Amino acid sequence: MPHCFGLRARTRDLFSRGFRKHGITPLSKFLISYKKGDYVDIIADGAIQRGMPHKFYHGKTGRIFNVTKHAVGVVCNKRVGNRIIPKRIHVRVEHVRLSACREAFRARVRANDQAKREAKAAGKRVDIKRVNIQPREATVVDVSKTKIEFMNPVKFRELY
């Protein structure tokens, strides 16, 4: 059982840098412009201790509500007991990255809009609703075209 309960307790592997990813943070990390409403992943960078989020928020996805000179304010959900609380934290930009959580949704919206435009030009109506995977259709097996194969279990033998 652990006996230390500090802010960075049990973060030896959590905040460690990846294999061959040690050293200074590249400048491209600082040059990304974040806007209010963007979805970001909170990934703590162990090389930079300033503005580091608590270990609970490492790996969480949130939405930006505030942008300051060196940091961004992120709203992410935290489960406490039986309720989910939206928590507002400020994290330096070194510890966040733009999230790809909405890319599938955006691609689907673009495809739907394209299909609607093509249908409108053709004068037809297109159904863009998602349909879940349906059960397979019923089929009849014609025995005259195939042969029936009986599969019997092999009798048990002791392997001495």
PDB file of C-alpha atoms in Angstrom:
ATOM      1  CA  MET A   1       0.000   0.000   0.000  1.00  0.00           C
ATOM      2  CA  PRO A   2       1.417   3.429  -0.844  1.00  0.00           C
ATOM      3  CA  HIS A   3       2.481   5.651   2.017  1.00  0.00           C
ATOM      4  CA  CYS A   4       3.053   8.978   0.241  1.00  0.00           C
ATOM      5  CA  PHE A   5       0.106  11.028  -0.918  1.00  0.00           C
ATOM      6  CA  GLY A   6       1.719  14.102  -2.460  1.00  0.00           C
ATOM      7  CA  LEU A   7       0.652  15.953  -5.601  1.00  0.00           C
ATOM      8  CA  ARG A   8       2.960  13.884  -7.820  1.00  0.00           C
ATOM      9  CA  ALA A   9       2.703  10.588  -5.966  1.00  0.00           C
ATOM     10  CA  ARG A  10       2.781   7.509  -8.245  1.00  0.00           C
ATOM     11  CA  THR A  11       3.637   9.512 -11.389  1.00  0.00           C
ATOM     12  CA  ARG A  12       7.029   7.931 -12.155  1.00  0.00           C
ATOM     13  CA  ASP A  13       5.804   6.448 -15.425  1.00  0.00           C
ATOM     14  CA  LEU A  14       2.847   8.780 -15.938  1.00  0.00           C
ATOM     15  CA  PHE A  15       4.901  11.965 -16.390  1.00  0.00           C
ATOM     16  CA  SER A  16       7.991  10.337 -17.917  1.00  0.00           C
ATOM     17  CA  ARG A  17       8.902  11.290 -21.463  1.00  0.00           C
ATOM     18  CA  GLY A  18       8.548   8.726 -24.218  1.00  0.00           C
ATOM     19  CA  PHE A  19      11.382   6.674 -25.677  1.00  0.00           C
ATOM     20  CA  ARG A  20      13.751   8.970 -27.640  1.00  0.00           C
ATOM     21  CA  LYS A  21      11.534  11.960 -26.839  1.00  0.00           C
ATOM     22  CA  HIS A  22      13.677  13.467 -24.048  1.00  0.00           C
ATOM     23  CA  GLY A  23      15.136  16.956 -24.113  1.00  0.00           C
ATOM     24  CA  ILE A  24      13.660  20.360 -24.758  1.00  0.00           C
ATOM     25  CA  THR A  25      10.125  20.786 -26.027  1.00  0.00           C
ATOM     26  CA  PRO A  26      10.024  21.671 -29.753  1.00  0.00           C
ATOM     27  CA  LEU A  27       8.968  25.207 -30.657  1.00  0.00           C
ATOM     28  CA  SER A  28       6.078  23.919 -32.780  1.00  0.00           C
ATOM     29  CA  LYS A  29       4.307  23.082 -29.503  1.00  0.00           C
ATOM     30  CA  PHE A  30       4.256  26.790 -28.583  1.00  0.00           C
ATOM     31  CA  LEU A  31       3.234  28.063 -32.016  1.00  0.00           C
ATOM     32  CA  ILE A  32      -0.162  26.342 -32.126  1.00  0.00           C
ATOM     33  CA  SER A  33      -2.958  28.869 -31.723  1.00  0.00           C
ATOM     34  CA  TYR A  34      -5.828  27.713 -29.535  1.00  0.00           C
ATOM     35  CA  LYS A  35      -9.281  29.231 -29.764  1.00  0.00           C
ATOM     36  CA  LYS A  36     -12.188  29.268 -27.374  1.00  0.00           C
ATOM     37  CA  GLY A  37     -14.316  26.168 -27.949  1.00  0.00           C
ATOM     38  CA  ASP A  38     -11.491  23.946 -29.246  1.00  0.00           C
ATOM     39  CA  TYR A  39     -11.312  20.406 -27.899  1.00  0.00           C
ATOM     40  CA  VAL A  40      -7.928  19.569 -26.382  1.00  0.00           C
ATOM     41  CA  ASP A  41      -6.308  16.544 -24.738  1.00  0.00           C
ATOM     42  CA  ILE A  42      -4.530  17.271 -21.478  1.00  0.00           C
ATOM     43  CA  ILE A  43      -1.186  15.450 -21.664  1.00  0.00           C
ATOM     44  CA  ALA A  44       1.278  16.542 -18.968  1.00  0.00           C
ATOM     45  CA  ASP A  45       4.849  17.126 -20.175  1.00  0.00           C
ATOM     46  CA  GLY A  46       7.239  15.916 -17.483  1.00  0.00           C
ATOM     47  CA  ALA A  47      10.061  18.197 -18.629  1.00  0.00           C
ATOM     48  CA  ILE A  48       8.088  21.350 -17.792  1.00  0.00           C
ATOM     49  CA  GLN A  49       6.829  21.603 -14.239  1.00  0.00           C
ATOM     50  CA  ARG A  50       5.246  25.058 -14.490  1.00  0.00           C
ATOM     51  CA  GLY A  51       1.544  25.055 -15.228  1.00  0.00           C
ATOM     52  CA  MET A  52       1.367  21.277 -15.004  1.00  0.00           C
ATOM     53  CA  PRO A  53      -2.095  19.793 -14.388  1.00  0.00           C
ATOM     54  CA  HIS A  54      -2.818  17.384 -11.560  1.00  0.00           C
ATOM     55  CA  LYS A  55      -2.215  13.738 -12.403  1.00  0.00           C
ATOM     56  CA  PHE A  56      -5.978  13.081 -12.464  1.00  0.00           C
ATOM     57  CA  TYR A  57      -6.393  15.238 -15.589  1.00  0.00           C
ATOM     58  CA  HIS A  58      -3.578  13.513 -17.537  1.00  0.00           C
ATOM     59  CA  GLY A  59      -5.195  11.963 -20.620  1.00  0.00           C
ATOM     60  CA  LYS A  60      -8.541  13.738 -20.187  1.00  0.00           C
ATOM     61  CA  THR A  61     -10.234  15.646 -22.993  1.00  0.00           C
ATOM     62  CA  GLY A  62     -11.817  19.032 -22.424  1.00  0.00           C
ATOM     63  CA  ARG A  63     -12.994  22.212 -24.092  1.00  0.00           C
ATOM     64  CA  ILE A  64     -11.151  25.535 -23.987  1.00  0.00           C
ATOM     65  CA  PHE A  65     -13.044  28.310 -22.208  1.00  0.00           C
ATOM     66  CA  ASN A  66     -10.228  30.850 -21.801  1.00  0.00           C
ATOM     67  CA  VAL A  67      -6.958  31.684 -23.562  1.00  0.00           C
ATOM     68  CA  THR A  68      -4.189  33.615 -21.783  1.00  0.00           C
ATOM     69  CA  LYS A  69      -0.629  34.502 -22.750  1.00  0.00           C
ATOM     70  CA  HIS A  70       1.025  31.241 -21.696  1.00  0.00           C
ATOM     71  CA  ALA A  71      -1.903  29.023 -20.784  1.00  0.00           C
ATOM     72  CA  VAL A  72      -5.394  27.896 -21.728  1.00  0.00           C
ATOM     73  CA  GLY A  73      -8.394  27.315 -19.504  1.00  0.00           C
ATOM     74  CA  VAL A  74      -9.964  23.901 -20.027  1.00  0.00           C
ATOM     75  CA  VAL A  75     -13.303  22.549 -18.843  1.00  0.00           C
ATOM     76  CA  CYS A  76     -13.244  18.797 -18.329  1.00  0.00           C
ATOM     77  CA  ASN A  77     -15.510  16.464 -16.430  1.00  0.00           C
ATOM     78  CA  LYS A  78     -14.522  14.803 -13.171  1.00  0.00           C
ATOM     79  CA  ARG A  79     -16.491  11.988 -11.616  1.00  0.00           C
ATOM     80  CA  VAL A  80     -16.896  12.495  -7.869  1.00  0.00           C
ATOM     81  CA  GLY A  81     -18.982   9.833  -6.163  1.00  0.00           C
ATOM     82  CA  ASN A  82     -22.120   9.391  -8.223  1.00  0.00           C
ATOM     83  CA  ARG A  83     -22.039  12.762  -9.991  1.00  0.00           C
ATOM     84  CA  ILE A  84     -19.970  14.339 -12.761  1.00  0.00           C
ATOM     85  CA  ILE A  85     -18.654  17.831 -12.069  1.00  0.00           C
ATOM     86  CA  PRO A  86     -17.358  20.121 -14.855  1.00  0.00           C
ATOM     87  CA  LYS A  87     -13.981  21.329 -13.557  1.00  0.00           C
ATOM     88  CA  ARG A  88     -12.257  24.458 -14.874  1.00  0.00           C
ATOM     89  CA  ILE A  89      -8.460  24.320 -14.825  1.00  0.00           C
ATOM     90  CA  HIS A  90      -5.762  26.476 -16.369  1.00  0.00           C
ATOM     91  CA  VAL A  91      -2.912  24.570 -17.993  1.00  0.00           C
ATOM     92  CA  ARG A  92       0.131  25.850 -19.857  1.00  0.00           C
ATOM     93  CA  VAL A  93       0.113  25.163 -23.601  1.00  0.00           C
ATOM     94  CA  GLU A  94       3.005  22.690 -23.250  1.00  0.00           C
ATOM     95  CA  HIS A  95       0.622  20.294 -21.514  1.00  0.00           C
ATOM     96  CA  VAL A  96      -2.209  20.316 -24.066  1.00  0.00           C
ATOM     97  CA  ARG A  97      -2.652  19.173 -27.663  1.00  0.00           C
ATOM     98  CA  LEU A  98      -5.519  19.590 -30.100  1.00  0.00           C
ATOM     99  CA  SER A  99      -7.839  16.622 -29.828  1.00  0.00           C
ATOM    100  CA  ALA A 100      -8.930  14.412 -32.706  1.00  0.00           C
ATOM    101  CA  CYS A 101     -12.092  13.364 -30.873  1.00  0.00           C
ATOM    102  CA  ARG A 102     -14.379  15.242 -33.277  1.00  0.00           C
ATOM    103  CA  GLU A 103     -12.642  14.372 -36.549  1.00  0.00           C
ATOM    104  CA  ALA A 104     -14.957  11.431 -37.316  1.00  0.00           C
ATOM    105  CA  PHE A 105     -17.982  13.627 -36.618  1.00  0.00           C
ATOM    106  CA  ARG A 106     -16.657  16.435 -38.830  1.00  0.00           C
ATOM    107  CA  ALA A 107     -15.899  14.006 -41.658  1.00  0.00           C
ATOM    108  CA  ARG A 108     -19.435  12.625 -41.389  1.00  0.00           C
ATOM    109  CA  VAL A 109     -20.916  16.141 -41.505  1.00  0.00           C
ATOM    110  CA  ARG A 110     -18.848  16.987 -44.602  1.00  0.00           C
ATOM    111  CA  ALA A 111     -19.891  13.754 -46.335  1.00  0.00           C
ATOM    112  CA  ASN A 112     -23.556  14.371 -45.466  1.00  0.00           C
ATOM    113  CA  ASP A 113     -23.432  17.934 -46.782  1.00  0.00           C
ATOM    114  CA  GLN A 114     -21.793  16.739 -50.007  1.00  0.00           C
ATOM    115  CA  ALA A 115     -24.459  14.032 -50.447  1.00  0.00           C
ATOM    116  CA  LYS A 116     -27.219  16.601 -49.845  1.00  0.00           C
ATOM    117  CA  ARG A 117     -25.733  18.985 -52.420  1.00  0.00           C
ATOM    118  CA  GLU A 118     -25.482  16.217 -55.036  1.00  0.00           C
ATOM    119  CA  ALA A 119     -29.042  15.057 -54.317  1.00  0.00           C
ATOM    120  CA  LYS A 120     -30.389  18.602 -54.585  1.00  0.00           C
ATOM    121  CA  ALA A 121     -28.655  19.072 -57.931  1.00  0.00           C
ATOM    122  CA  ALA A 122     -30.100  15.769 -59.175  1.00  0.00           C
ATOM    123  CA  GLY A 123     -33.551  16.595 -57.794  1.00  0.00           C
ATOM    124  CA  LYS A 124     -33.646  13.538 -55.539  1.00  0.00           C
ATOM    125  CA  ARG A 125     -33.911  12.960 -51.827  1.00  0.00           C
ATOM    126  CA  VAL A 126     -31.112  11.230 -49.946  1.00  0.00           C
ATOM    127  CA  ASP A 127     -31.278   9.553 -46.559  1.00  0.00           C
ATOM    128  CA  ILE A 128     -28.238  10.508 -44.468  1.00  0.00           C
ATOM    129  CA  LYS A 129     -29.243   8.882 -41.206  1.00  0.00           C
ATOM    130  CA  ARG A 130     -26.877   6.333 -39.721  1.00  0.00           C
ATOM    131  CA  VAL A 131     -28.192   2.786 -39.733  1.00  0.00           C
ATOM    132  CA  ASN A 132     -26.779   0.278 -37.288  1.00  0.00           C
ATOM    133  CA  ILE A 133     -25.630  -3.135 -38.488  1.00  0.00           C
ATOM    134  CA  GLN A 134     -28.694  -5.194 -39.322  1.00  0.00           C
ATOM    135  CA  PRO A 135     -29.043  -8.959 -38.902  1.00  0.00           C
ATOM    136  CA  ARG A 136     -28.066 -11.072 -41.880  1.00  0.00           C
ATOM    137  CA  GLU A 137     -30.784 -11.884 -44.391  1.00  0.00           C
ATOM    138  CA  ALA A 138     -32.368 -15.345 -44.339  1.00  0.00           C
ATOM    139  CA  THR A 139     -31.055 -17.831 -46.899  1.00  0.00           C
ATOM    140  CA  VAL A 140     -32.162 -21.275 -48.017  1.00  0.00           C
ATOM    141  CA  VAL A 141     -29.483 -23.911 -48.464  1.00  0.00           C
ATOM    142  CA  ASP A 142     -30.070 -26.098 -51.500  1.00  0.00           C
ATOM    143  CA  VAL A 143     -28.945 -29.596 -50.478  1.00  0.00           C
ATOM    144  CA  SER A 144     -28.894 -30.906 -54.045  1.00  0.00           C
ATOM    145  CA  LYS A 145     -26.012 -28.551 -54.919  1.00  0.00           C
ATOM    146  CA  THR A 146     -23.994 -29.314 -51.793  1.00  0.00           C
ATOM    147  CA  LYS A 147     -23.187 -32.435 -49.840  1.00  0.00           C
ATOM    148  CA  ILE A 148     -23.999 -33.064 -46.215  1.00  0.00           C
ATOM    149  CA  GLU A 149     -20.971 -33.640 -44.060  1.00  0.00           C
ATOM    150  CA  PHE A 150     -21.316 -35.266 -40.666  1.00  0.00           C
ATOM    151  CA  MET A 151     -18.895 -34.181 -37.979  1.00  0.00           C
ATOM    152  CA  ASN A 152     -18.573 -36.570 -35.042  1.00  0.00           C
ATOM    153  CA  PRO A 153     -16.359 -36.041 -32.032  1.00  0.00           C
ATOM    154  CA  VAL A 154     -13.187 -38.093 -31.747  1.00  0.00           C
ATOM    155  CA  LYS A 155     -13.380 -40.727 -29.033  1.00  0.00           C
ATOM    156  CA  PHE A 156     -11.367 -39.812 -25.927  1.00  0.00           C
ATOM    157  CA  ARG A 157      -8.075 -41.663 -25.523  1.00  0.00           C
ATOM    158  CA  GLU A 158      -5.634 -41.552 -22.633  1.00  0.00           C
ATOM    159  CA  LEU A 159      -2.266 -40.189 -23.745  1.00  0.00           C
ATOM    160  CA  TYR A 160       0.123 -42.404 -21.758  1.00  0.00           C
TER     161      TYR A 160
END
